[in-house]
Amino acid sequence: MTVATWLEVLDETIGASVRHHRPDLAERLRAKRAQLLDPQLRVLVIGEANQGKSQLVNALVAAPVCAVGDDVTTLAPTIVRYAEKPSAARLLHDGTEAAPQRQAIPVDQATGRGGDPVTTEVRLPRKLLAAGLVLIDTPAIGNLHQLRAQNTFAALSGADAVLLASDATQELSPTELELLAQVRRLCPTIVLVLTKIDLAPRWRNVAERNREHLARAGVQVAVVPVSSALRLRAAQSDDTALNAESGFPELIERLRTDVLATASAPVARHNFATMTGTAIAELVGQLNKELAVRSDGTDSPAVAELRDIQQRMADLRRRSARWQTLLADEMADMMADLDYDLRDRTRKILREVDKAFDEADPARTWEQFEGWLADSLTEAAETNFSWLVERAWWIADKVSEIFPERQEVVPPSLIPADADMEPNDPEMPKLDKFSPGQRIFTGLRGSYGGVLMFGLITSLAGLPLINPISLGAGAVLGGKSIGEEGESRLKRRQAAAKSAAQRHVDDFFLRFSKDCKDASRRIQRGLRDHFTAVAEEIQQELADEAAAAQRAAQVEATRRERRNQELRQALAKLTALHGQIQGVAGALPAASKNPLGITA
């Protein structure tokens, strides 16, 4: 199967990544696509600090192209590729996607330290590089979450193979094991290079334990022990035995079988299937997660809103019955309280009337009494009606609390601020005055009996019927009759005044009580009509909202079902694409010729 088929499958995977909003996967796959079109094979050399990573590159090309030292010396990548003549350049980026500018430098300055971290490219006439192999020395990795490590991971998407350098003086660290696991997901062709075996007499034990660590971690990686120092010394002295002892012939053989074979051998199928399969697995996981969320029974926002509106409508129906009962009960209590209050106030006035007329003569104080009675009744009426108005507003506010969604003020016209509280003038009772003529007549009638009685008694003594004694007795009895008659007439006048005041207060109570009850009923009807209109308005608004929410829920359900169908179709396409990838990988030739011709 041709590379065109690879590119076609890769383009479909890139398109799926873009459609499902995964630009990171699309960018990684684009790098893989560019790699397929590039005949060069990029080998990234990675590792932690002081693991012999840069010296490993120097030993592979038998030249000091990378800086080495005890501190972190590799600040920017160093790219080593083939050229007929040695040359070096700094690759300067201007911040755009344009190709970097090459700034030529002497080859012996390629390993210079300090200055800004700029990518350096070194070209050497080496047989190892002649077929297109490119070695890339990367900055040391410490914390996997540091920016330096993230940049290295980003470069892995364009790598054909990875050499992980690890010091033979100690076993693999947890960070290195985690690094291998992450690298394998991005580039499955990995060789663990155990460096500095010349400094570790027990390096074979370390190599064996490292293989055990890798097996437990489920990472299948070849382990190749090497000594860069022996390799460089062998290159200087052209010592074949020393070169064999350095372990580099085995490493180069690994590059031939595991790295260079990626261009046309089954390893290429494995790399291609791993790269694209990982991307599709991430997309499938993303789509399955979204489909699971959509199928978990959770209501959509539109359905939740519709349920909320329906609940509010049911609550409004309950509140409608409650506010009507509340209004009727409170108004009935108010009218009963007002009637009692008015009756109590008028009774107090009548007690004051009785107290006043028990001592005063209505004939003399009636005019003054009329003014006091009018003022007292007016004050009682004003207080009673003010309480009616205050209580009515309190009832209106209490009913309004049942409609928190409506805070409009109750129209003032529903509750009158005043009423006709002026009492009529009391009807003046008939008050009989004790005139002088009546006094004389009463006196004569009372003295007649005295003169006659005492005249007869004194006649026995030989005195005439009318004598000084009988006249004196008549005068005393006449005065007594005048006094008793005056007292009797005063009592009748006081009783008449009290009766007149009683009738007047009763008439006022009946009239004003009727006015208050009429006002209360008018207020009740006004509040009833007002809150009925408010309830109907809220009901209509909720009905409109429910209709709109129902339409939105239907649209959302349609959109949700359409999206679910799209997800299922997308999953089916991704599944088919994954099968196509496996078919492409399995259809490639089982073996191929090594076009790069790398030898030890």
mmCIF file of C-alpha atoms in Angstrom, residues 123-400:
data_model
loop_
_atom_site.group_PDB
_atom_site.id
_atom_site.type_symbol
_atom_site.label_atom_id
_atom_site.label_comp_id
_atom_site.label_asym_id
_atom_site.label_seq_id
_atom_site.Cartn_x
_atom_site.Cartn_y
_atom_site.Cartn_z
ATOM 1 C CA ARG A 123 26.054 19.414 9.427
ATOM 2 C CA LEU A 124 28.767 16.750 9.184
ATOM 3 C CA PRO A 125 29.985 14.351 6.471
ATOM 4 C CA ARG A 126 29.213 11.137 8.354
ATOM 5 C CA LYS A 127 28.191 7.831 6.864
ATOM 6 C CA LEU A 128 25.754 7.403 9.717
ATOM 7 C CA LEU A 129 23.932 10.546 8.608
ATOM 8 C CA ALA A 130 24.351 10.200 4.859
ATOM 9 C CA ALA A 131 21.103 8.302 4.293
ATOM 10 C CA GLY A 132 18.988 10.981 5.990
ATOM 11 C CA LEU A 133 19.253 10.210 9.696
ATOM 12 C CA VAL A 134 18.901 13.360 11.824
ATOM 13 C CA LEU A 135 19.952 13.395 15.486
ATOM 14 C CA ILE A 136 18.348 16.012 17.756
ATOM 15 C CA ASP A 137 19.847 16.688 21.182
ATOM 16 C CA THR A 138 17.089 18.145 23.421
ATOM 17 C CA PRO A 139 17.323 20.134 26.675
ATOM 18 C CA ALA A 140 17.461 18.042 29.832
ATOM 19 C CA ILE A 141 14.120 17.093 31.356
ATOM 20 C CA GLY A 142 13.611 17.610 35.089
ATOM 21 C CA ASN A 143 10.008 18.124 36.130
ATOM 22 C CA LEU A 144 7.693 16.626 33.511
ATOM 23 C CA HIS A 145 5.348 19.585 33.899
ATOM 24 C CA GLN A 146 7.996 22.248 33.209
ATOM 25 C CA LEU A 147 7.870 24.223 29.991
ATOM 26 C CA ARG A 148 11.119 22.630 28.846
ATOM 27 C CA ALA A 149 9.564 19.150 29.158
ATOM 28 C CA GLN A 150 6.383 20.289 27.423
ATOM 29 C CA ASN A 151 8.424 21.591 24.480
ATOM 30 C CA THR A 152 10.163 18.215 24.256
ATOM 31 C CA PHE A 153 6.810 16.407 24.237
ATOM 32 C CA ALA A 154 5.605 18.726 21.484
ATOM 33 C CA ALA A 155 8.647 17.804 19.375
ATOM 34 C CA LEU A 156 7.919 14.091 19.835
ATOM 35 C CA SER A 157 5.012 14.266 17.393
ATOM 36 C CA GLY A 158 7.527 14.777 14.599
ATOM 37 C CA ALA A 159 10.032 12.177 15.789
ATOM 38 C CA ASP A 160 10.577 8.807 14.134
ATOM 39 C CA ALA A 161 12.420 7.375 17.110
ATOM 40 C CA VAL A 162 13.616 8.321 20.581
ATOM 41 C CA LEU A 163 16.846 7.540 22.400
ATOM 42 C CA LEU A 164 16.440 7.900 26.172
ATOM 43 C CA ALA A 165 19.804 8.319 27.903
ATOM 44 C CA SER A 166 20.030 6.995 31.463
ATOM 45 C CA ASP A 167 23.130 6.847 33.666
ATOM 46 C CA ALA A 168 24.300 3.275 34.363
ATOM 47 C CA THR A 169 25.392 4.223 37.860
ATOM 48 C CA GLN A 170 21.785 3.974 39.072
ATOM 49 C CA GLU A 171 18.503 2.345 38.172
ATOM 50 C CA LEU A 172 15.676 4.069 36.317
ATOM 51 C CA SER A 173 14.007 6.730 38.431
ATOM 52 C CA PRO A 174 10.205 7.045 38.733
ATOM 53 C CA THR A 175 10.421 10.200 36.616
ATOM 54 C CA GLU A 176 12.215 8.304 33.858
ATOM 55 C CA LEU A 177 9.645 5.494 33.944
ATOM 56 C CA GLU A 178 6.804 8.008 33.704
ATOM 57 C CA LEU A 179 8.688 9.758 30.900
ATOM 58 C CA LEU A 180 9.002 6.485 28.976
ATOM 59 C CA ALA A 181 5.263 5.814 29.356
ATOM 60 C CA GLN A 182 4.366 9.255 28.021
ATOM 61 C CA VAL A 183 6.873 9.101 25.177
ATOM 62 C CA ARG A 184 5.634 5.674 24.075
ATOM 63 C CA ARG A 185 2.129 7.075 23.528
ATOM 64 C CA LEU A 186 3.561 9.633 21.109
ATOM 65 C CA CYS A 187 6.436 7.700 19.522
ATOM 66 C CA PRO A 188 6.479 3.930 20.033
ATOM 67 C CA THR A 189 10.018 3.429 18.670
ATOM 68 C CA ILE A 190 12.212 3.899 21.745
ATOM 69 C CA VAL A 191 15.678 2.691 22.723
ATOM 70 C CA LEU A 192 16.864 3.010 26.329
ATOM 71 C CA VAL A 193 20.593 3.810 26.149
ATOM 72 C CA LEU A 194 22.404 2.962 29.378
ATOM 73 C CA THR A 195 25.322 5.426 29.363
ATOM 74 C CA LYS A 196 28.567 5.674 31.321
ATOM 75 C CA ILE A 197 29.084 1.904 31.715
ATOM 76 C CA ASP A 198 32.812 2.627 31.949
ATOM 77 C CA LEU A 199 32.132 4.338 35.289
ATOM 78 C CA ALA A 200 29.812 1.655 36.680
ATOM 79 C CA PRO A 201 31.418 -1.760 37.273
ATOM 80 C CA ARG A 202 28.014 -3.286 38.109
ATOM 81 C CA TRP A 203 26.261 -1.836 35.049
ATOM 82 C CA ARG A 204 25.051 -5.300 33.986
ATOM 83 C CA ASN A 205 23.058 -5.606 37.219
ATOM 84 C CA VAL A 206 21.637 -2.127 36.674
ATOM 85 C CA ALA A 207 20.690 -3.050 33.094
ATOM 86 C CA GLU A 208 18.929 -6.215 34.274
ATOM 87 C CA ARG A 209 17.017 -4.364 36.985
ATOM 88 C CA ASN A 210 16.020 -1.702 34.478
ATOM 89 C CA ARG A 211 14.584 -4.403 32.228
ATOM 90 C CA GLU A 212 12.586 -5.697 35.198
ATOM 91 C CA HIS A 213 11.291 -2.184 35.938
ATOM 92 C CA LEU A 214 10.232 -1.804 32.308
ATOM 93 C CA ALA A 215 8.485 -5.174 32.314
ATOM 94 C CA ARG A 216 6.523 -4.299 35.446
ATOM 95 C CA ALA A 217 5.546 -0.971 33.911
ATOM 96 C CA GLY A 218 4.383 -2.724 30.729
ATOM 97 C CA VAL A 219 6.824 -0.754 28.546
ATOM 98 C CA GLN A 220 8.593 -2.822 25.887
ATOM 99 C CA VAL A 221 11.848 -0.987 25.239
ATOM 100 C CA ALA A 222 15.227 -2.277 24.135
ATOM 101 C CA VAL A 223 18.067 -1.566 26.620
ATOM 102 C CA VAL A 224 21.505 -0.919 25.073
ATOM 103 C CA PRO A 225 24.482 -0.266 27.411
ATOM 104 C CA VAL A 226 27.178 2.042 25.907
ATOM 105 C CA SER A 227 30.204 4.077 26.868
ATOM 106 C CA SER A 228 30.548 7.343 24.987
ATOM 107 C CA ALA A 229 34.066 7.864 26.342
ATOM 108 C CA LEU A 230 35.260 4.509 24.926
ATOM 109 C CA ARG A 231 33.523 5.239 21.598
ATOM 110 C CA LEU A 232 35.282 8.590 21.227
ATOM 111 C CA ARG A 233 38.628 7.095 22.241
ATOM 112 C CA ALA A 234 38.148 4.261 19.737
ATOM 113 C CA ALA A 235 37.304 6.762 17.006
ATOM 114 C CA GLN A 236 40.495 8.726 17.731
ATOM 115 C CA SER A 237 42.705 5.612 17.764
ATOM 116 C CA ASP A 238 40.724 3.637 15.150
ATOM 117 C CA ASP A 239 40.525 0.769 17.643
ATOM 118 C CA THR A 240 37.896 -1.743 16.511
ATOM 119 C CA ALA A 241 38.047 -3.798 19.701
ATOM 120 C CA LEU A 242 37.624 -0.732 21.876
ATOM 121 C CA ASN A 243 34.700 0.364 19.670
ATOM 122 C CA ALA A 244 33.067 -3.039 20.166
ATOM 123 C CA GLU A 245 33.614 -2.756 23.908
ATOM 124 C CA SER A 246 31.903 0.657 23.902
ATOM 125 C CA GLY A 247 28.605 -0.984 22.900
ATOM 126 C CA PHE A 248 27.942 1.412 20.029
ATOM 127 C CA PRO A 249 27.897 -1.279 17.305
ATOM 128 C CA GLU A 250 24.818 -2.763 19.033
ATOM 129 C CA LEU A 251 23.263 0.697 19.297
ATOM 130 C CA ILE A 252 23.811 1.373 15.608
ATOM 131 C CA GLU A 253 22.341 -2.044 14.826
ATOM 132 C CA ARG A 254 19.301 -1.038 16.880
ATOM 133 C CA LEU A 255 19.066 2.147 14.833
ATOM 134 C CA ARG A 256 19.102 0.023 11.705
ATOM 135 C CA THR A 257 16.501 -2.487 12.863
ATOM 136 C CA ASP A 258 14.253 -0.336 15.042
ATOM 137 C CA VAL A 259 14.625 3.175 13.623
ATOM 138 C CA LEU A 260 15.557 3.012 9.969
ATOM 139 C CA ALA A 261 13.037 0.226 9.508
ATOM 140 C CA THR A 262 10.254 2.669 10.328
ATOM 141 C CA ALA A 263 10.371 3.932 6.743
ATOM 142 C CA SER A 264 9.248 0.678 5.164
ATOM 143 C CA ALA A 265 9.186 -2.199 7.626
ATOM 144 C CA PRO A 266 6.501 -3.537 9.980
ATOM 145 C CA VAL A 267 7.719 -1.045 12.573
ATOM 146 C CA ALA A 268 6.387 1.658 10.288
ATOM 147 C CA ARG A 269 3.004 0.018 10.401
ATOM 148 C CA HIS A 270 3.212 -0.117 14.171
ATOM 149 C CA ASN A 271 4.247 3.545 14.443
ATOM 150 C CA PHE A 272 1.547 4.707 12.076
ATOM 151 C CA ALA A 273 -1.148 2.630 13.768
ATOM 152 C CA THR A 274 -0.028 3.753 17.222
ATOM 153 C CA MET A 275 0.028 7.443 16.338
ATOM 154 C CA THR A 276 -3.310 7.569 14.550
ATOM 155 C CA GLY A 277 -4.907 4.935 16.801
ATOM 156 C CA THR A 278 -4.048 6.986 19.886
ATOM 157 C CA ALA A 279 -5.613 10.073 18.320
ATOM 158 C CA ILE A 280 -8.760 8.167 17.370
ATOM 159 C CA ALA A 281 -8.941 6.600 20.851
ATOM 160 C CA GLU A 282 -8.900 10.084 22.387
ATOM 161 C CA LEU A 283 -11.636 11.218 19.998
ATOM 162 C CA VAL A 284 -13.743 8.139 20.718
ATOM 163 C CA GLY A 285 -13.330 8.671 24.448
ATOM 164 C CA GLN A 286 -14.373 12.302 24.081
ATOM 165 C CA LEU A 287 -17.457 11.418 22.028
ATOM 166 C CA ASN A 288 -18.436 8.543 24.334
ATOM 167 C CA LYS A 289 -18.177 10.859 27.305
ATOM 168 C CA GLU A 290 -20.401 13.449 25.633
ATOM 169 C CA LEU A 291 -22.896 10.761 24.602
ATOM 170 C CA ALA A 292 -22.945 9.382 28.158
ATOM 171 C CA VAL A 293 -23.604 12.832 29.562
ATOM 172 C CA ARG A 294 -26.455 13.319 27.107
ATOM 173 C CA SER A 295 -27.929 9.914 27.955
ATOM 174 C CA ASP A 296 -27.716 10.116 31.741
ATOM 175 C CA GLY A 297 -31.339 11.226 32.073
ATOM 176 C CA THR A 298 -30.488 14.767 33.135
ATOM 177 C CA ASP A 299 -33.008 17.295 31.874
ATOM 178 C CA SER A 300 -31.855 19.822 29.339
ATOM 179 C CA PRO A 301 -32.004 23.501 30.323
ATOM 180 C CA ALA A 302 -35.184 23.982 28.264
ATOM 181 C CA VAL A 303 -36.929 20.996 29.889
ATOM 182 C CA ALA A 304 -35.764 22.115 33.326
ATOM 183 C CA GLU A 305 -37.155 25.570 32.624
ATOM 184 C CA LEU A 306 -40.486 24.080 31.492
ATOM 185 C CA ARG A 307 -40.702 22.017 34.686
ATOM 186 C CA ASP A 308 -39.940 25.105 36.733
ATOM 187 C CA ILE A 309 -42.706 27.073 34.993
ATOM 188 C CA GLN A 310 -45.201 24.243 35.513
ATOM 189 C CA GLN A 311 -44.273 24.151 39.177
ATOM 190 C CA ARG A 312 -44.761 27.895 39.429
ATOM 191 C CA MET A 313 -48.184 27.593 37.789
ATOM 192 C CA ALA A 314 -49.231 24.938 40.301
ATOM 193 C CA ASP A 315 -47.923 27.136 43.093
ATOM 194 C CA LEU A 316 -49.909 30.081 41.714
ATOM 195 C CA ARG A 317 -53.109 28.030 41.844
ATOM 196 C CA ARG A 318 -52.459 27.199 45.474
ATOM 197 C CA ARG A 319 -51.690 30.817 46.252
ATOM 198 C CA SER A 320 -54.874 31.990 44.500
ATOM 199 C CA ALA A 321 -57.022 30.004 46.915
ATOM 200 C CA ARG A 322 -54.912 31.152 49.838
ATOM 201 C CA TRP A 323 -55.075 34.880 49.119
ATOM 202 C CA GLN A 324 -58.858 34.837 48.666
ATOM 203 C CA THR A 325 -59.336 33.073 51.998
ATOM 204 C CA LEU A 326 -56.867 35.424 53.659
ATOM 205 C CA LEU A 327 -58.616 38.521 52.296
ATOM 206 C CA ALA A 328 -62.084 37.339 53.360
ATOM 207 C CA ASP A 329 -60.952 36.347 56.852
ATOM 208 C CA GLU A 330 -58.954 39.494 57.504
ATOM 209 C CA MET A 331 -61.739 41.791 56.260
ATOM 210 C CA ALA A 332 -64.288 39.984 58.444
ATOM 211 C CA ASP A 333 -61.988 40.335 61.460
ATOM 212 C CA MET A 334 -61.429 43.982 60.641
ATOM 213 C CA MET A 335 -65.143 44.806 60.473
ATOM 214 C CA ALA A 336 -65.783 43.001 63.770
ATOM 215 C CA ASP A 337 -62.894 44.834 65.444
ATOM 216 C CA LEU A 338 -64.023 48.199 64.068
ATOM 217 C CA ASP A 339 -67.599 47.627 65.261
ATOM 218 C CA TYR A 340 -66.365 46.742 68.728
ATOM 219 C CA ASP A 341 -64.012 49.714 68.812
ATOM 220 C CA LEU A 342 -66.739 52.170 67.777
ATOM 221 C CA ARG A 343 -69.218 50.734 70.277
ATOM 222 C CA ASP A 344 -66.630 50.943 73.043
ATOM 223 C CA ARG A 345 -65.841 54.558 72.232
ATOM 224 C CA THR A 346 -69.529 55.574 72.143
ATOM 225 C CA ARG A 347 -70.157 53.790 75.456
ATOM 226 C CA LYS A 348 -67.378 55.811 77.005
ATOM 227 C CA ILE A 349 -69.026 58.975 75.695
ATOM 228 C CA LEU A 350 -72.386 57.937 77.178
ATOM 229 C CA ARG A 351 -70.760 57.287 80.536
ATOM 230 C CA GLU A 352 -69.330 60.795 80.422
ATOM 231 C CA VAL A 353 -72.826 62.122 79.559
ATOM 232 C CA ASP A 354 -74.387 60.345 82.535
ATOM 233 C CA LYS A 355 -71.663 61.628 84.811
ATOM 234 C CA ALA A 356 -72.077 65.181 83.569
ATOM 235 C CA PHE A 357 -75.902 65.286 83.776
ATOM 236 C CA ASP A 358 -75.905 63.735 87.208
ATOM 237 C CA GLU A 359 -74.693 67.122 88.443
ATOM 238 C CA ALA A 360 -75.362 69.748 85.748
ATOM 239 C CA ASP A 361 -78.706 71.323 84.758
ATOM 240 C CA PRO A 362 -79.297 70.643 81.058
ATOM 241 C CA ALA A 363 -81.336 73.825 80.811
ATOM 242 C CA ARG A 364 -78.210 75.819 81.573
ATOM 243 C CA THR A 365 -75.426 73.672 79.945
ATOM 244 C CA TRP A 366 -77.113 72.178 76.885
ATOM 245 C CA GLU A 367 -75.442 74.438 74.336
ATOM 246 C CA GLN A 368 -72.012 73.744 75.802
ATOM 247 C CA PHE A 369 -72.865 70.043 75.965
ATOM 248 C CA GLU A 370 -73.809 69.974 72.280
ATOM 249 C CA GLY A 371 -70.348 71.213 71.278
ATOM 250 C CA TRP A 372 -68.588 68.703 73.522
ATOM 251 C CA LEU A 373 -70.720 65.820 72.274
ATOM 252 C CA ALA A 374 -70.090 66.728 68.633
ATOM 253 C CA ASP A 375 -66.341 66.931 69.225
ATOM 254 C CA SER A 376 -66.262 63.634 71.105
ATOM 255 C CA LEU A 377 -68.218 61.791 68.427
ATOM 256 C CA THR A 378 -66.096 63.313 65.675
ATOM 257 C CA GLU A 379 -62.914 62.264 67.452
ATOM 258 C CA ALA A 380 -64.245 58.726 67.920
ATOM 259 C CA ALA A 381 -65.231 58.541 64.265
ATOM 260 C CA GLU A 382 -61.850 59.845 63.055
ATOM 261 C CA THR A 383 -59.924 57.397 65.235
ATOM 262 C CA ASN A 384 -62.134 54.516 64.169
ATOM 263 C CA PHE A 385 -61.880 55.358 60.474
ATOM 264 C CA SER A 386 -58.112 55.928 60.691
ATOM 265 C CA TRP A 387 -57.811 52.456 62.133
ATOM 266 C CA LEU A 388 -59.951 51.153 59.259
ATOM 267 C CA VAL A 389 -57.615 52.742 56.686
ATOM 268 C CA GLU A 390 -54.468 51.542 58.491
ATOM 269 C CA ARG A 391 -55.845 48.027 58.880
ATOM 270 C CA ALA A 392 -56.959 47.933 55.226
ATOM 271 C CA TRP A 393 -53.439 48.855 54.035
ATOM 272 C CA TRP A 394 -51.980 46.219 56.333
ATOM 273 C CA ILE A 395 -54.311 43.623 54.822
ATOM 274 C CA ALA A 396 -53.375 44.767 51.312
ATOM 275 C CA ASP A 397 -49.665 44.418 52.112
ATOM 276 C CA LYS A 398 -50.208 41.004 53.658
ATOM 277 C CA VAL A 399 -52.059 39.753 50.585
ATOM 278 C CA SER A 400 -49.390 41.307 48.345
#
